[in-house]
Structures are given as C-alpha cells and as structure tokens.
C-alpha cells in the first residue's frame, strides 16, 4: 500500500468472490498509502455478484434501486480526477458506502471496520434449529453421504456457468444426505455487518 500514491475507488458486492479482501485492501490503502490515496480513496459495497456489478437482477432477486449506481460512482470518480470536473460533488461523497439488503438503501460511514457492532451467539440444535439459547444437552445428527451425488452449491459467490448471487436454498431441504439448520421466521430484524464464524465438531466413518 505504501507505493499507492493516487486515489482509488474500490467496488465490490456482497456476493462477490472476495469482498473481504477488497475491504482489507481499501483499509490498508487508507492506513498506509500515500497522502492523496489515504485522503481520497473510496469504497463501494453493493448487492452484486462478481460478474453483475451494477445490474439490478442478482440471482433470484432484483435490486432496482442499486442498478447502475456503481457506474455512476465510477464516472463521477474519473470525471473528478481525470477530467478535472472539481464541481461534480465527488469530494463530498462518504469514504465508505454500502447497501443494506432488505432495507433497500445505501448507508455511509468513514470506515467499514470501524462501524459500531455487537456480537451475538447462536447455537445449532439437534432438531435442526438455530437459536440464541444454548441446548440443555449436546446433541448429534447423522446422515449417509454419497460422494457420487454431492450436495450442490446453489448461488452465492460463484462464477458462470454456475448459478451465482442470492439464491433460494429450500431445494436442499428435500435431500437426506446432509444436516440443514434454520432459525425459522425471525421475530426481530437481524442485520449482519462483519464476519460470521462457525464452530462445530464432526466425525466420519467409511462403513
């Protein structure tokens, strides 16, 4: 990052392949880059996958209000720095802008890693439930796995020709060769900003 002396505009999406690395690179530039890079670099995180940045249709859903936003941001960035259009308002944009899924809008911040956050713990139950309450007794689940018929990845951070982007996962519930967990319908909205960690123990045999 120390060698980067010019302002950067970094764009990624929630279903991009490595959004965490894009964010880390941005934070490194802001912390260690040249003076102009530190002061004027920007980060944009939208509801997009890797090959459909700025497109409304994403997987099984559409984000109409986010369509073309990345292109407008890129044009304003280049107009300001390369075409000397210093009156286009780019210098007033927030350092970080990110789309909140299910709120259908953008939020702004000075830092992604500096956002105020609370941590929350959820537990996997033997009946397939995900709950904030810890199970009274540890439970186990078992299933038979056939490597010839692996469970498919449905959407997410994939690339064509595989389906990519936000995708309904309910088809997996019909399979008997895996353990599926769900919170059910949430009583209160739950917004996730940051890393999700999963800790579990498993064993396998070849019988």
Short mmCIF file of C-alpha atoms in Angstrom, two decimals, residues 4-190:
data_model
loop_
_atom_site.label_atom_id
_atom_site.label_comp_id
_atom_site.label_asym_id
_atom_site.label_seq_id
_atom_site.Cartn_x
_atom_site.Cartn_y
_atom_site.Cartn_z
CA UNK A 4 -0.02 3.64 -3.94
CA UNK A 5 0.02 7.41 -4.28
CA UNK A 6 -3.21 8.10 -6.21
CA UNK A 7 -6.85 7.99 -5.05
CA UNK A 8 -8.60 4.65 -5.61
CA UNK A 9 -12.25 3.69 -6.00
CA UNK A 10 -12.80 0.10 -4.89
CA UNK A 11 -16.10 -1.58 -5.79
CA UNK A 12 -17.30 -4.96 -4.62
CA UNK A 13 -20.55 -6.76 -3.78
CA UNK A 14 -21.99 -8.96 -1.07
CA UNK A 15 -21.94 -11.96 -3.45
CA UNK A 16 -18.59 -11.09 -4.99
CA UNK A 17 -15.88 -13.72 -4.70
CA UNK A 18 -13.60 -11.92 -2.24
CA UNK A 19 -15.34 -8.86 -0.76
CA UNK A 20 -13.40 -9.27 2.47
CA UNK A 21 -10.10 -8.87 0.61
CA UNK A 22 -11.37 -5.80 -1.23
CA UNK A 23 -12.32 -4.22 2.09
CA UNK A 24 -8.95 -5.16 3.60
CA UNK A 25 -7.10 -3.66 0.64
CA UNK A 26 -9.08 -0.45 0.98
CA UNK A 27 -8.37 -0.23 4.71
CA UNK A 28 -4.67 -0.86 4.06
CA UNK A 29 -4.54 1.94 1.48
CA UNK A 30 -6.25 4.35 3.87
CA UNK A 31 -3.85 3.38 6.65
CA UNK A 32 -0.56 3.04 4.77
CA UNK A 33 -0.89 4.59 1.30
CA UNK A 34 0.39 7.94 0.09
CA UNK A 35 -1.25 11.11 1.36
CA UNK A 36 -3.60 11.51 -1.60
CA UNK A 37 -4.52 7.83 -1.55
CA UNK A 38 -5.24 7.99 2.18
CA UNK A 39 -7.39 11.08 1.96
CA UNK A 40 -9.35 10.47 -1.23
CA UNK A 41 -9.84 6.73 -1.73
CA UNK A 42 -13.40 5.41 -1.58
CA UNK A 43 -15.12 2.03 -1.05
CA UNK A 44 -18.48 0.97 -2.50
CA UNK A 45 -20.17 -2.32 -1.48
CA UNK A 46 -23.37 -3.14 -3.32
CA UNK A 47 -25.87 -6.01 -3.64
CA UNK A 48 -23.95 -7.57 -6.51
CA UNK A 49 -22.07 -10.69 -7.53
CA UNK A 50 -18.74 -10.75 -9.32
CA UNK A 51 -19.99 -10.63 -12.90
CA UNK A 52 -23.04 -8.38 -12.42
CA UNK A 53 -21.74 -5.28 -10.68
CA UNK A 54 -24.35 -2.53 -11.06
CA UNK A 55 -27.01 -4.83 -12.55
CA UNK A 56 -30.44 -4.99 -10.91
CA UNK A 57 -31.03 -8.74 -11.36
CA UNK A 58 -28.96 -10.77 -8.92
CA UNK A 59 -29.64 -14.49 -8.61
CA UNK A 60 -33.29 -14.97 -7.63
CA UNK A 61 -33.93 -11.34 -6.66
CA UNK A 62 -33.55 -7.84 -8.08
CA UNK A 63 -32.23 -4.65 -6.51
CA UNK A 64 -33.69 -1.99 -8.77
CA UNK A 65 -32.61 0.94 -6.60
CA UNK A 66 -28.99 -0.17 -6.78
CA UNK A 67 -28.93 -0.64 -10.56
CA UNK A 68 -26.31 1.47 -12.39
CA UNK A 69 -25.15 3.01 -9.10
CA UNK A 70 -21.63 1.67 -9.47
CA UNK A 71 -21.34 3.06 -12.99
CA UNK A 72 -22.44 6.49 -11.80
CA UNK A 73 -19.91 6.37 -8.98
CA UNK A 74 -17.10 5.34 -11.33
CA UNK A 75 -17.98 8.12 -13.80
CA UNK A 76 -18.02 10.74 -11.06
CA UNK A 77 -14.69 9.45 -9.75
CA UNK A 78 -12.99 9.61 -13.16
CA UNK A 79 -14.60 12.93 -14.06
CA UNK A 80 -13.29 14.47 -10.85
CA UNK A 81 -9.74 13.12 -11.03
CA UNK A 82 -9.07 12.69 -14.76
CA UNK A 83 -11.27 15.34 -16.37
CA UNK A 84 -10.80 17.95 -13.63
CA UNK A 85 -14.53 18.37 -13.02
CA UNK A 86 -13.97 19.53 -9.47
CA UNK A 87 -17.54 20.81 -9.12
CA UNK A 88 -19.28 17.43 -9.57
CA UNK A 89 -19.55 16.75 -5.84
CA UNK A 90 -17.27 13.72 -5.72
CA UNK A 91 -15.17 15.24 -2.94
CA UNK A 92 -18.31 15.34 -0.77
CA UNK A 93 -19.06 11.61 -1.06
CA UNK A 94 -18.66 9.42 2.00
CA UNK A 95 -15.48 7.41 2.29
CA UNK A 96 -17.50 4.16 2.54
CA UNK A 97 -20.95 3.48 1.07
CA UNK A 98 -22.66 0.13 1.46
CA UNK A 99 -26.03 -1.35 0.56
CA UNK A 100 -28.14 -2.88 3.33
CA UNK A 101 -30.07 -5.86 1.99
CA UNK A 102 -33.80 -5.85 2.90
CA UNK A 103 -33.63 -2.15 3.78
CA UNK A 104 -33.33 -1.26 0.10
CA UNK A 105 -30.94 1.60 0.54
CA UNK A 106 -27.39 2.87 0.95
CA UNK A 107 -25.63 3.77 4.16
CA UNK A 108 -22.46 5.77 4.62
CA UNK A 109 -19.52 5.53 7.00
CA UNK A 110 -15.96 6.73 7.36
CA UNK A 111 -14.67 3.19 7.87
CA UNK A 112 -16.07 -0.30 7.37
CA UNK A 113 -14.07 -1.96 10.11
CA UNK A 114 -14.78 0.99 12.40
CA UNK A 115 -18.57 0.53 12.31
CA UNK A 116 -20.15 0.05 15.72
CA UNK A 117 -21.03 -3.62 16.11
CA UNK A 118 -22.34 -6.02 18.68
CA UNK A 119 -21.51 -9.70 18.72
CA UNK A 120 -24.18 -12.37 19.00
CA UNK A 121 -24.03 -16.11 19.56
CA UNK A 122 -26.39 -18.66 18.05
CA UNK A 123 -26.41 -22.39 18.67
CA UNK A 124 -27.13 -25.41 16.47
CA UNK A 125 -29.70 -27.78 17.97
CA UNK A 126 -30.10 -31.47 17.24
CA UNK A 127 -33.59 -30.85 15.81
CA UNK A 128 -32.16 -28.57 13.10
CA UNK A 129 -32.97 -25.32 14.83
CA UNK A 130 -30.65 -22.31 15.14
CA UNK A 131 -31.42 -20.41 18.34
CA UNK A 132 -29.91 -17.90 20.73
CA UNK A 133 -30.49 -20.36 23.57
CA UNK A 134 -27.81 -22.95 24.21
CA UNK A 135 -29.14 -26.53 24.13
CA UNK A 136 -29.56 -28.10 27.54
CA UNK A 137 -27.85 -31.26 26.35
CA UNK A 138 -25.39 -31.61 23.48
CA UNK A 139 -26.96 -33.47 20.58
CA UNK A 140 -25.77 -35.18 17.43
CA UNK A 141 -27.07 -35.63 13.91
CA UNK A 142 -26.04 -38.20 11.36
CA UNK A 143 -26.55 -38.91 7.69
CA UNK A 144 -25.23 -41.05 4.85
CA UNK A 145 -23.16 -39.21 2.26
CA UNK A 146 -22.69 -40.44 -1.30
CA UNK A 147 -19.67 -38.71 -2.92
CA UNK A 148 -21.07 -39.58 -6.35
CA UNK A 149 -24.09 -37.36 -5.62
CA UNK A 150 -22.67 -34.38 -3.72
CA UNK A 151 -24.90 -31.65 -2.37
CA UNK A 152 -24.85 -28.78 -4.88
CA UNK A 153 -23.86 -25.21 -4.19
CA UNK A 154 -26.85 -23.03 -5.03
CA UNK A 155 -25.84 -19.48 -5.94
CA UNK A 156 -23.59 -17.41 -3.74
CA UNK A 157 -20.09 -16.33 -4.72
CA UNK A 158 -19.92 -18.49 -7.81
CA UNK A 159 -18.93 -17.71 -11.39
CA UNK A 160 -20.72 -18.68 -14.62
CA UNK A 161 -21.73 -21.19 -15.81
CA UNK A 162 -22.75 -21.98 -12.21
CA UNK A 163 -25.67 -20.05 -10.84
CA UNK A 164 -24.48 -17.08 -8.78
CA UNK A 165 -25.87 -14.44 -6.45
CA UNK A 166 -28.62 -14.72 -3.83
CA UNK A 167 -30.48 -17.98 -4.40
CA UNK A 168 -33.32 -19.83 -2.71
CA UNK A 169 -31.83 -22.74 -0.75
CA UNK A 170 -35.09 -24.55 0.03
CA UNK A 171 -34.45 -27.24 -2.61
CA UNK A 172 -31.68 -28.60 -0.40
CA UNK A 173 -34.18 -29.38 2.36
CA UNK A 174 -35.50 -32.29 0.31
CA UNK A 175 -32.13 -34.04 0.42
CA UNK A 176 -31.46 -36.66 3.08
CA UNK A 177 -27.67 -36.60 2.80
CA UNK A 178 -26.90 -33.56 4.92
CA UNK A 179 -27.74 -31.62 8.06
CA UNK A 180 -29.74 -28.46 7.46
CA UNK A 181 -30.31 -25.79 10.09
CA UNK A 182 -32.68 -22.84 10.21
CA UNK A 183 -33.75 -20.07 12.55
CA UNK A 184 -37.28 -20.19 11.20
CA UNK A 185 -39.06 -16.87 10.91
CA UNK A 186 -37.16 -14.23 12.90
CA UNK A 187 -39.17 -12.25 15.43
CA UNK A 188 -36.93 -9.21 15.01
CA UNK A 189 -34.82 -7.97 12.08
CA UNK A 190 -31.23 -9.22 12.20
#
